[in-house]
PDB file of C-alpha atoms in Angstrom:
ATOM      1  CA  MET A 417     126.104  54.907 170.827  1.00  0.00           C
ATOM      2  CA  PRO A 418     123.415  57.559 171.400  1.00  0.00           C
ATOM      3  CA  LEU A 419     124.340  60.754 173.242  1.00  0.00           C
ATOM      4  CA  ILE A 420     122.044  61.945 176.026  1.00  0.00           C
ATOM      5  CA  GLU A 421     121.986  65.237 177.912  1.00  0.00           C
ATOM      6  CA  CYS A 422     121.089  65.329 181.611  1.00  0.00           C
ATOM      7  CA  ILE A 423     120.116  68.569 183.383  1.00  0.00           C
ATOM      8  CA  PRO A 424     119.557  67.766 187.078  1.00  0.00           C
ATOM      9  CA  ASN A 425     118.221  70.472 189.404  1.00  0.00           C
ATOM     10  CA  VAL A 426     119.784  70.285 192.871  1.00  0.00           C
ATOM     11  CA  SER A 427     118.241  71.943 195.932  1.00  0.00           C
ATOM     12  CA  GLU A 428     121.413  73.778 196.951  1.00  0.00           C
ATOM     13  CA  GLY A 429     122.478  77.149 195.631  1.00  0.00           C
ATOM     14  CA  ARG A 430     124.465  78.714 198.465  1.00  0.00           C
ATOM     15  CA  ARG A 431     127.214  76.337 199.582  1.00  0.00           C
ATOM     16  CA  VAL A 432     129.738  76.347 196.792  1.00  0.00           C
ATOM     17  CA  GLU A 433     131.653  73.428 198.259  1.00  0.00           C
ATOM     18  CA  VAL A 434     128.590  71.167 198.089  1.00  0.00           C
ATOM     19  CA  ILE A 435     127.934  71.982 194.441  1.00  0.00           C
ATOM     20  CA  GLU A 436     131.610  71.506 193.593  1.00  0.00           C
ATOM     21  CA  ALA A 437     131.582  68.070 195.246  1.00  0.00           C
ATOM     22  CA  ILE A 438     128.495  67.045 193.257  1.00  0.00           C
ATOM     23  CA  ALA A 439     130.075  68.310 190.026  1.00  0.00           C
ATOM     24  CA  ALA A 440     133.277  66.415 190.813  1.00  0.00           C
ATOM     25  CA  ALA A 441     131.283  63.211 191.294  1.00  0.00           C
ATOM     26  CA  VAL A 442     129.684  63.656 187.869  1.00  0.00           C
ATOM     27  CA  ARG A 443     133.080  64.168 186.237  1.00  0.00           C
ATOM     28  CA  ALA A 444     134.584  61.176 188.045  1.00  0.00           C
ATOM     29  CA  ALA A 445     131.814  58.985 186.649  1.00  0.00           C
ATOM     30  CA  GLY A 446     133.021  59.825 183.141  1.00  0.00           C
ATOM     31  CA  ALA A 447     130.327  62.256 182.005  1.00  0.00           C
ATOM     32  CA  ALA A 448     131.161  65.465 180.151  1.00  0.00           C
ATOM     33  CA  LEU A 449     130.155  68.238 182.570  1.00  0.00           C
ATOM     34  CA  LEU A 450     129.038  71.100 180.320  1.00  0.00           C
ATOM     35  CA  ASP A 451     127.765  73.702 182.770  1.00  0.00           C
ATOM     36  CA  VAL A 452     126.950  74.483 186.403  1.00  0.00           C
ATOM     37  CA  SER A 453     124.543  77.342 187.193  1.00  0.00           C
ATOM     38  CA  ARG A 454     124.032  78.275 190.843  1.00  0.00           C
ATOM     39  CA  ASP A 455     121.384  80.660 192.232  1.00  0.00           C
ATOM     40  CA  ALA A 456     121.357  81.664 195.896  1.00  0.00           C
ATOM     41  CA  ALA A 457     117.866  83.216 195.905  1.00  0.00           C
ATOM     42  CA  HIS A 458     116.341  80.144 194.265  1.00  0.00           C
ATOM     43  CA  HIS A 459     118.610  78.036 196.536  1.00  0.00           C
ATOM     44  CA  ARG A 460     119.055  75.774 193.549  1.00  0.00           C
ATOM     45  CA  SER A 461     121.746  74.719 191.118  1.00  0.00           C
ATOM     46  CA  VAL A 462     121.386  73.303 187.628  1.00  0.00           C
ATOM     47  CA  LEU A 463     124.059  70.992 186.235  1.00  0.00           C
ATOM     48  CA  THR A 464     124.320  70.048 182.580  1.00  0.00           C
ATOM     49  CA  PHE A 465     126.236  66.963 181.514  1.00  0.00           C
ATOM     50  CA  ALA A 466     126.176  64.523 178.618  1.00  0.00           C
ATOM     51  CA  GLY A 467     127.339  61.066 177.663  1.00  0.00           C
ATOM     52  CA  GLU A 468     126.311  57.668 176.407  1.00  0.00           C
ATOM     53  CA  PRO A 469     123.384  56.115 178.330  1.00  0.00           C
ATOM     54  CA  ASP A 470     125.453  53.999 180.723  1.00  0.00           C
ATOM     55  CA  VAL A 471     127.766  56.921 181.465  1.00  0.00           C
ATOM     56  CA  VAL A 472     124.781  59.138 182.237  1.00  0.00           C
ATOM     57  CA  ARG A 473     123.341  56.442 184.506  1.00  0.00           C
ATOM     58  CA  ARG A 474     126.617  56.173 186.454  1.00  0.00           C
ATOM     59  CA  ALA A 475     126.903  59.957 186.725  1.00  0.00           C
ATOM     60  CA  VAL A 476     123.356  60.309 188.068  1.00  0.00           C
ATOM     61  CA  MET A 477     123.997  57.647 190.703  1.00  0.00           C
ATOM     62  CA  ALA A 478     127.261  59.354 191.695  1.00  0.00           C
ATOM     63  CA  MET A 479     125.438  62.684 191.924  1.00  0.00           C
ATOM     64  CA  PHE A 480     122.840  61.265 194.322  1.00  0.00           C
ATOM     65  CA  ALA A 481     125.569  59.676 196.440  1.00  0.00           C
ATOM     66  CA  ALA A 482     127.334  63.042 196.765  1.00  0.00           C
ATOM     67  CA  ALA A 483     124.217  65.181 197.270  1.00  0.00           C
ATOM     68  CA  MET A 484     122.078  63.241 199.712  1.00  0.00           C
ATOM     69  CA  PRO A 485     124.381  63.364 202.766  1.00  0.00           C
ATOM     70  CA  ALA A 486     124.925  67.100 202.240  1.00  0.00           C
ATOM     71  CA  ILE A 487     121.371  68.407 201.683  1.00  0.00           C
ATOM     72  CA  ASP A 488     118.605  68.452 204.292  1.00  0.00           C
ATOM     73  CA  LEU A 489     115.302  69.801 203.022  1.00  0.00           C
ATOM     74  CA  ARG A 490     114.036  70.240 206.573  1.00  0.00           C
ATOM     75  CA  THR A 491     116.240  73.338 206.791  1.00  0.00           C
ATOM     76  CA  HIS A 492     116.093  74.338 203.114  1.00  0.00           C
ATOM     77  CA  ALA A 493     114.252  77.485 202.024  1.00  0.00           C
ATOM     78  CA  GLY A 494     114.403  79.180 198.624  1.00  0.00           C
ATOM     79  CA  VAL A 495     111.979  80.866 196.263  1.00  0.00           C
ATOM     80  CA  HIS A 496     111.899  77.996 193.752  1.00  0.00           C
ATOM     81  CA  PRO A 497     109.485  75.074 194.308  1.00  0.00           C
ATOM     82  CA  ARG A 498     111.177  71.776 195.233  1.00  0.00           C
ATOM     83  CA  MET A 499     110.244  68.275 196.326  1.00  0.00           C
ATOM     84  CA  GLY A 500     113.656  66.659 196.681  1.00  0.00           C
ATOM     85  CA  ALA A 501     117.328  67.227 197.414  1.00  0.00           C
ATOM     86  CA  ILE A 502     117.888  66.172 193.806  1.00  0.00           C
ATOM     87  CA  ASP A 503     114.609  67.677 192.724  1.00  0.00           C
ATOM     88  CA  VAL A 504     114.297  66.751 189.063  1.00  0.00           C
ATOM     89  CA  VAL A 505     116.471  64.799 186.615  1.00  0.00           C
ATOM     90  CA  PRO A 506     115.494  65.513 182.995  1.00  0.00           C
ATOM     91  CA  LEU A 507     117.005  63.447 180.178  1.00  0.00           C
ATOM     92  CA  VAL A 508     117.124  65.002 176.696  1.00  0.00           C
ATOM     93  CA  PRO A 509     118.048  63.259 173.434  1.00  0.00           C
ATOM     94  CA  LEU A 510     121.091  64.546 171.553  1.00  0.00           C
ATOM     95  CA  ALA A 511     122.950  62.903 168.665  1.00  0.00           C
ATOM     96  CA  GLY A 512     121.673  59.453 167.784  1.00  0.00           C
ATOM     97  CA  ALA A 513     119.184  59.338 170.662  1.00  0.00           C
ATOM     98  CA  SER A 514     115.392  59.459 170.714  1.00  0.00           C
ATOM     99  CA  LEU A 515     112.876  60.533 173.317  1.00  0.00           C
ATOM    100  CA  ASP A 516     111.994  56.850 173.733  1.00  0.00           C
ATOM    101  CA  ASP A 517     115.661  56.106 174.517  1.00  0.00           C
ATOM    102  CA  CYS A 518     115.595  58.761 177.217  1.00  0.00           C
ATOM    103  CA  ALA A 519     112.305  57.480 178.648  1.00  0.00           C
ATOM    104  CA  ALA A 520     113.721  53.962 178.900  1.00  0.00           C
ATOM    105  CA  LEU A 521     116.845  55.286 180.606  1.00  0.00           C
ATOM    106  CA  ALA A 522     114.697  57.332 183.022  1.00  0.00           C
ATOM    107  CA  ARG A 523     112.914  54.143 184.094  1.00  0.00           C
ATOM    108  CA  THR A 524     116.199  52.291 184.592  1.00  0.00           C
ATOM    109  CA  ILE A 525     117.724  55.130 186.603  1.00  0.00           C
ATOM    110  CA  GLY A 526     114.515  55.578 188.612  1.00  0.00           C
ATOM    111  CA  ALA A 527     114.519  51.948 189.689  1.00  0.00           C
ATOM    112  CA  ASP A 528     118.231  52.104 190.584  1.00  0.00           C
ATOM    113  CA  VAL A 529     117.862  55.331 192.603  1.00  0.00           C
ATOM    114  CA  ALA A 530     114.869  53.982 194.539  1.00  0.00           C
ATOM    115  CA  GLU A 531     116.637  50.741 195.406  1.00  0.00           C
ATOM    116  CA  ARG A 532     119.993  52.215 196.398  1.00  0.00           C
ATOM    117  CA  PHE A 533     118.899  55.398 198.170  1.00  0.00           C
ATOM    118  CA  HIS A 534     115.441  54.370 199.480  1.00  0.00           C
ATOM    119  CA  LEU A 535     113.826  57.340 197.758  1.00  0.00           C
ATOM    120  CA  PRO A 536     110.336  57.655 196.295  1.00  0.00           C
ATOM    121  CA  VAL A 537     110.780  58.238 192.549  1.00  0.00           C
ATOM    122  CA  PHE A 538     108.224  59.767 190.197  1.00  0.00           C
ATOM    123  CA  LEU A 539     108.506  59.584 186.417  1.00  0.00           C
ATOM    124  CA  TYR A 540     107.364  62.565 184.342  1.00  0.00           C
ATOM    125  CA  GLU A 541     106.892  63.865 180.780  1.00  0.00           C
ATOM    126  CA  ALA A 542     107.698  61.200 178.136  1.00  0.00           C
ATOM    127  CA  ALA A 543     108.540  58.643 180.845  1.00  0.00           C
ATOM    128  CA  ALA A 544     105.346  59.208 182.859  1.00  0.00           C
ATOM    129  CA  SER A 545     103.278  56.193 183.841  1.00  0.00           C
ATOM    130  CA  ALA A 546      99.984  58.135 183.696  1.00  0.00           C
ATOM    131  CA  ILE A 547      98.727  61.256 181.944  1.00  0.00           C
ATOM    132  CA  HIS A 548      98.272  63.221 185.178  1.00  0.00           C
ATOM    133  CA  ARG A 549     101.962  62.681 185.976  1.00  0.00           C
ATOM    134  CA  ARG A 550     103.326  64.135 182.742  1.00  0.00           C
ATOM    135  CA  PRO A 551     103.559  67.842 183.794  1.00  0.00           C
ATOM    136  CA  LEU A 552     106.399  68.474 186.218  1.00  0.00           C
ATOM    137  CA  GLU A 553     104.415  71.085 188.107  1.00  0.00           C
ATOM    138  CA  HIS A 554     101.659  68.535 188.862  1.00  0.00           C
ATOM    139  CA  VAL A 555     104.141  66.042 190.289  1.00  0.00           C
ATOM    140  CA  ARG A 556     105.906  68.698 192.372  1.00  0.00           C
ATOM    141  CA  ARG A 557     102.719  70.318 193.697  1.00  0.00           C
ATOM    142  CA  GLY A 558     102.726  70.335 197.504  1.00  0.00           C
ATOM    143  CA  GLN A 559     106.535  70.395 197.559  1.00  0.00           C
ATOM    144  CA  PHE A 560     108.583  68.709 200.271  1.00  0.00           C
ATOM    145  CA  GLU A 561     106.331  69.924 203.065  1.00  0.00           C
ATOM    146  CA  GLY A 562     103.227  68.311 201.528  1.00  0.00           C
ATOM    147  CA  LEU A 563     104.927  65.165 200.276  1.00  0.00           C
ATOM    148  CA  ALA A 564     103.814  62.800 203.053  1.00  0.00           C
ATOM    149  CA  ASP A 565     100.151  63.677 202.469  1.00  0.00           C
ATOM    150  CA  LYS A 566     100.589  63.379 198.702  1.00  0.00           C
ATOM    151  CA  LEU A 567     102.120  59.915 198.944  1.00  0.00           C
ATOM    152  CA  ARG A 568      99.101  58.711 200.911  1.00  0.00           C
ATOM    153  CA  GLN A 569      96.858  59.386 197.891  1.00  0.00           C
ATOM    154  CA  PRO A 570      96.353  56.321 195.648  1.00  0.00           C
ATOM    155  CA  GLU A 571      96.847  58.392 192.481  1.00  0.00           C
ATOM    156  CA  TRP A 572     100.233  59.620 193.736  1.00  0.00           C
ATOM    157  CA  GLN A 573     101.941  56.407 194.699  1.00  0.00           C
ATOM    158  CA  PRO A 574     105.574  56.613 193.515  1.00  0.00           C
ATOM    159  CA  ASP A 575     106.651  54.762 190.396  1.00  0.00           C
ATOM    160  CA  PHE A 576     109.556  53.289 192.356  1.00  0.00           C
ATOM    161  CA  GLY A 577     110.583  53.189 195.992  1.00  0.00           C
ATOM    162  CA  PRO A 578     108.788  53.632 199.300  1.00  0.00           C
ATOM    163  CA  ALA A 579     105.466  55.450 199.638  1.00  0.00           C
ATOM    164  CA  VAL A 580     106.905  57.611 202.413  1.00  0.00           C
ATOM    165  CA  PRO A 581     109.263  60.579 202.003  1.00  0.00           C
ATOM    166  CA  HIS A 582     112.954  60.244 202.656  1.00  0.00           C
ATOM    167  CA  PRO A 583     113.394  62.219 205.916  1.00  0.00           C
ATOM    168  CA  THR A 584     115.953  64.677 204.516  1.00  0.00           C
ATOM    169  CA  ALA A 585     115.906  64.205 200.730  1.00  0.00           C
ATOM    170  CA  GLY A 586     112.158  63.969 200.092  1.00  0.00           C
ATOM    171  CA  ALA A 587     111.562  62.384 196.697  1.00  0.00           C
ATOM    172  CA  THR A 588     112.931  62.797 193.195  1.00  0.00           C
ATOM    173  CA  ILE A 589     111.372  63.264 189.763  1.00  0.00           C
ATOM    174  CA  ILE A 590     113.046  61.669 186.737  1.00  0.00           C
ATOM    175  CA  GLY A 591     111.892  61.901 183.151  1.00  0.00           C
ATOM    176  CA  ALA A 592     112.507  62.455 179.473  1.00  0.00           C
ATOM    177  CA  ARG A 593     111.694  65.612 177.578  1.00  0.00           C
ATOM    178  CA  LYS A 594     112.591  67.748 174.598  1.00  0.00           C
ATOM    179  CA  PRO A 595     115.071  70.643 174.973  1.00  0.00           C
ATOM    180  CA  LEU A 596     113.833  73.335 177.351  1.00  0.00           C
ATOM    181  CA  ILE A 597     115.105  76.862 177.957  1.00  0.00           C
ATOM    182  CA  ALA A 598     115.129  78.223 181.506  1.00  0.00           C
ATOM    183  CA  PHE A 599     114.787  81.959 180.907  1.00  0.00           C
ATOM    184  CA  ASN A 600     114.208  84.527 183.650  1.00  0.00           C
ATOM    185  CA  VAL A 601     113.294  88.194 183.293  1.00  0.00           C
ATOM    186  CA  ASN A 602     114.013  90.487 186.231  1.00  0.00           C
ATOM    187  CA  LEU A 603     111.765  93.494 186.789  1.00  0.00           C
ATOM    188  CA  ALA A 604     112.820  96.870 188.172  1.00  0.00           C
ATOM    189  CA  THR A 605     110.468  96.703 191.147  1.00  0.00           C
ATOM    190  CA  ASP A 606     110.002  94.835 194.404  1.00  0.00           C
ATOM    191  CA  ARG A 607     106.275  94.320 193.804  1.00  0.00           C
ATOM    192  CA  LEU A 608     105.635  90.585 193.833  1.00  0.00           C
ATOM    193  CA  ASP A 609     102.015  91.140 192.790  1.00  0.00           C
ATOM    194  CA  VAL A 610     103.264  92.598 189.494  1.00  0.00           C
ATOM    195  CA  ALA A 611     105.613  89.652 188.839  1.00  0.00           C
ATOM    196  CA  LYS A 612     102.803  87.195 189.554  1.00  0.00           C
ATOM    197  CA  ALA A 613     100.390  89.101 187.308  1.00  0.00           C
ATOM    198  CA  VAL A 614     102.918  89.145 184.469  1.00  0.00           C
ATOM    199  CA  ALA A 615     103.645  85.438 184.891  1.00  0.00           C
ATOM    200  CA  ARG A 616      99.930  84.667 184.849  1.00  0.00           C
ATOM    201  CA  ALA A 617      99.488  86.694 181.648  1.00  0.00           C
ATOM    202  CA  VAL A 618     102.317  85.021 179.708  1.00  0.00           C
ATOM    203  CA  ARG A 619     102.037  81.345 180.735  1.00  0.00           C
ATOM    204  CA  GLN A 620     100.104  78.912 178.588  1.00  0.00           C
ATOM    205  CA  SER A 621      98.004  77.476 181.423  1.00  0.00           C
ATOM    206  CA  SER A 622      96.427  80.904 181.991  1.00  0.00           C
ATOM    207  CA  GLY A 623      95.774  81.563 178.313  1.00  0.00           C
ATOM    208  CA  GLY A 624      99.129  83.147 177.463  1.00  0.00           C
ATOM    209  CA  LEU A 625     101.903  82.049 175.139  1.00  0.00           C
ATOM    210  CA  PRO A 626     102.119  78.454 173.925  1.00  0.00           C
ATOM    211  CA  CYS A 627     104.732  76.216 175.571  1.00  0.00           C
ATOM    212  CA  VAL A 628     105.521  78.770 178.294  1.00  0.00           C
ATOM    213  CA  LYS A 629     105.480  78.034 182.026  1.00  0.00           C
ATOM    214  CA  ALA A 630     105.999  81.004 184.329  1.00  0.00           C
ATOM    215  CA  LEU A 631     106.134  81.974 187.997  1.00  0.00           C
ATOM    216  CA  GLY A 632     106.489  85.326 189.710  1.00  0.00           C
ATOM    217  CA  LEU A 633     109.218  85.128 192.356  1.00  0.00           C
ATOM    218  CA  PRO A 634     110.852  87.569 194.809  1.00  0.00           C
ATOM    219  CA  LEU A 635     114.611  88.169 194.787  1.00  0.00           C
ATOM    220  CA  ALA A 636     114.734  89.685 198.251  1.00  0.00           C
ATOM    221  CA  ASP A 637     118.514  90.022 198.380  1.00  0.00           C
ATOM    222  CA  ARG A 638     118.383  92.340 195.366  1.00  0.00           C
ATOM    223  CA  GLY A 639     115.123  94.106 196.213  1.00  0.00           C
ATOM    224  CA  ILE A 640     113.523  93.091 192.897  1.00  0.00           C
ATOM    225  CA  VAL A 641     111.166  90.457 191.506  1.00  0.00           C
ATOM    226  CA  GLN A 642     111.502  87.953 188.707  1.00  0.00           C
ATOM    227  CA  VAL A 643     109.354  86.297 186.093  1.00  0.00           C
ATOM    228  CA  SER A 644     110.885  82.821 185.960  1.00  0.00           C
ATOM    229  CA  MET A 645     110.016  80.955 182.757  1.00  0.00           C
ATOM    230  CA  ASN A 646     110.494  77.579 181.144  1.00  0.00           C
ATOM    231  CA  LEU A 647     110.136  77.629 177.368  1.00  0.00           C
ATOM    232  CA  THR A 648     109.264  74.012 176.623  1.00  0.00           C
ATOM    233  CA  ASP A 649     109.357  74.503 172.822  1.00  0.00           C
ATOM    234  CA  PHE A 650     111.375  77.519 171.700  1.00  0.00           C
ATOM    235  CA  ARG A 651     110.134  77.032 168.129  1.00  0.00           C
ATOM    236  CA  ALA A 652     106.543  77.611 169.299  1.00  0.00           C
ATOM    237  CA  THR A 653     107.457  80.575 171.501  1.00  0.00           C
ATOM    238  CA  SER A 654     110.912  82.048 171.051  1.00  0.00           C
ATOM    239  CA  MET A 655     112.979  83.759 173.704  1.00  0.00           C
ATOM    240  CA  ALA A 656     112.347  87.037 171.880  1.00  0.00           C
ATOM    241  CA  ASP A 657     108.570  86.462 171.923  1.00  0.00           C
ATOM    242  CA  ALA A 658     108.623  85.646 175.639  1.00  0.00           C
ATOM    243  CA  PHE A 659     110.818  88.640 176.452  1.00  0.00           C
ATOM    244  CA  ARG A 660     108.588  91.051 174.515  1.00  0.00           C
ATOM    245  CA  ALA A 661     105.457  89.670 176.160  1.00  0.00           C
ATOM    246  CA  VAL A 662     106.909  90.070 179.652  1.00  0.00           C
ATOM    247  CA  ALA A 663     108.140  93.590 178.887  1.00  0.00           C
ATOM    248  CA  ALA A 664     104.776  94.626 177.450  1.00  0.00           C
ATOM    249  CA  GLU A 665     102.777  93.184 180.333  1.00  0.00           C
ATOM    250  CA  ALA A 666     105.117  94.740 182.917  1.00  0.00           C
ATOM    251  CA  ALA A 667     104.742  98.111 181.181  1.00  0.00           C
ATOM    252  CA  HIS A 668     100.964  97.864 181.691  1.00  0.00           C
ATOM    253  CA  HIS A 669     101.745  97.919 185.407  1.00  0.00           C
ATOM    254  CA  GLY A 670     104.174 100.821 185.033  1.00  0.00           C
ATOM    255  CA  VAL A 671     107.222  98.598 185.547  1.00  0.00           C
ATOM    256  CA  ALA A 672     110.329  98.296 183.381  1.00  0.00           C
ATOM    257  CA  VAL A 673     112.451  95.251 182.629  1.00  0.00           C
ATOM    258  CA  LEU A 674     115.818  95.354 184.388  1.00  0.00           C
ATOM    259  CA  GLU A 675     117.547  92.425 182.667  1.00  0.00           C
ATOM    260  CA  SER A 676     117.125  88.774 181.764  1.00  0.00           C
ATOM    261  CA  GLU A 677     119.184  85.668 182.464  1.00  0.00           C
ATOM    262  CA  LEU A 678     119.647  82.128 181.218  1.00  0.00           C
ATOM    263  CA  ILE A 679     119.908  79.165 183.560  1.00  0.00           C
ATOM    264  CA  GLY A 680     122.085  76.468 182.075  1.00  0.00           C
ATOM    265  CA  LEU A 681     122.766  76.161 178.365  1.00  0.00           C
ATOM    266  CA  VAL A 682     120.738  77.178 175.331  1.00  0.00           C
ATOM    267  CA  PRO A 683     120.705  75.772 171.780  1.00  0.00           C
ATOM    268  CA  ALA A 684     122.264  78.177 169.268  1.00  0.00           C
ATOM    269  CA  GLU A 685     119.079  78.047 167.180  1.00  0.00           C
ATOM    270  CA  ALA A 686     117.126  79.604 170.057  1.00  0.00           C
ATOM    271  CA  LEU A 687     119.213  82.793 169.848  1.00  0.00           C
ATOM    272  CA  ALA A 688     119.081  83.011 166.057  1.00  0.00           C
ATOM    273  CA  SER A 689     116.046  85.296 165.975  1.00  0.00           C
ATOM    274  CA  ALA A 690     117.334  87.765 168.577  1.00  0.00           C
ATOM    275  CA  GLY A 691     120.749  88.591 169.926  1.00  0.00           C
ATOM    276  CA  ALA A 692     121.713  88.689 173.572  1.00  0.00           C
ATOM    277  CA  ALA A 693     121.566  92.493 173.625  1.00  0.00           C
ATOM    278  CA  ALA A 694     117.947  92.514 172.415  1.00  0.00           C
ATOM    279  CA  LEU A 695     117.054  90.138 175.241  1.00  0.00           C
ATOM    280  CA  ALA A 696     118.817  92.245 177.904  1.00  0.00           C
ATOM    281  CA  LEU A 697     121.213  89.380 178.694  1.00  0.00           C
ATOM    282  CA  PRO A 698     124.229  91.258 180.078  1.00  0.00           C
ATOM    283  CA  ARG A 699     125.999  88.124 181.304  1.00  0.00           C
ATOM    284  CA  PHE A 700     125.638  86.077 178.129  1.00  0.00           C
ATOM    285  CA  LYS A 701     128.798  84.353 176.878  1.00  0.00           C
ATOM    286  CA  PRO A 702     129.319  82.058 173.882  1.00  0.00           C
ATOM    287  CA  GLU A 703     130.146  79.333 176.410  1.00  0.00           C
ATOM    288  CA  MET A 704     126.443  79.288 177.311  1.00  0.00           C
ATOM    289  CA  LEU A 705     125.609  77.744 173.924  1.00  0.00           C
ATOM    290  CA  LEU A 706     125.008  74.017 174.184  1.00  0.00           C
ATOM    291  CA  GLU A 707     126.815  73.299 170.924  1.00  0.00           C
ATOM    292  CA  VAL A 708     129.928  75.193 172.037  1.00  0.00           C
ATOM    293  CA  GLN A 709     130.183  73.104 175.203  1.00  0.00           C
ATOM    294  CA  ILE A 710     129.618  69.814 173.412  1.00  0.00           C
ATOM    295  CA  LEU A 711     132.302  70.628 170.836  1.00  0.00           C
ATOM    296  CA  SER A 712     134.684  71.774 173.574  1.00  0.00           C
ATOM    297  CA  LYS A 713     134.289  68.616 175.631  1.00  0.00           C
ATOM    298  CA  SER A 714     134.384  66.289 172.623  1.00  0.00           C
ATOM    299  CA  SER A 715     137.702  67.814 171.525  1.00  0.00           C
ATOM    300  CA  GLY A 716     139.138  67.412 175.026  1.00  0.00           C
ATOM    301  CA  GLN A 717     139.211  71.136 175.879  1.00  0.00           C
ATOM    302  CA  GLY A 718     138.203  72.186 179.375  1.00  0.00           C
ATOM    303  CA  ALA A 719     137.558  68.593 180.447  1.00  0.00           C
TER     304      ALA A 719
END
């Protein structure tokens, strides 16, 4: 059977007990839970789990059942954009799986989620039903607060479920994509204008690096700012390339890099060209390598 990775982003990063309950639901459904990354400033957590398609489907349904009663977006505020309590559910092919397999599973899960939880569901990337729905940032634009207006537009009718937001959980975005690296670089300043300028300079949509998405965000609790990046193809733009570009652009503004961080797991190949020290990753551990977690769970360790 094919093996599929699922990396759901949950709009809760502060209540540990809520995230632990969601993680427990994933485990109970039989999926191999590989990682949980929680961020209070983003008010967001990223889970990584893997399994055969039907196991992943059961785990996603269990995750929604655990998360929806506990998360109310009407009182949720964080620096990361979000449209739903379970904001986005990416499916990534691993051993024996293809992107088409993941797209088909995304459609099955989307229909199930809409029917059971009465949620509007959008499909994105390889599972998208139209070209304008492929980029995640296009689907999420307007966030939870603008969702009702968005759903009234004919071009933004959901792929599944009602054309009105769920009152507390908003909507969800489910899709299939290639491996992605969530890589953040923190700057030694509190100037948000600098972080936004750096993000604009390095992201592909503004003429920067290929396969890089970037936002400038404040980390108010630490008194610093962050360039938050998604590297959608680390072979086109490596972590080292992205790090150097951010550092160089920040230096143009007289600002130094403080450190960087990974959210979730990273393929070992992505770190081959530069070590953790060169990327200013002080909290890197071998356990953050995707392959290490898969081998650990497949051998029964740490299950």
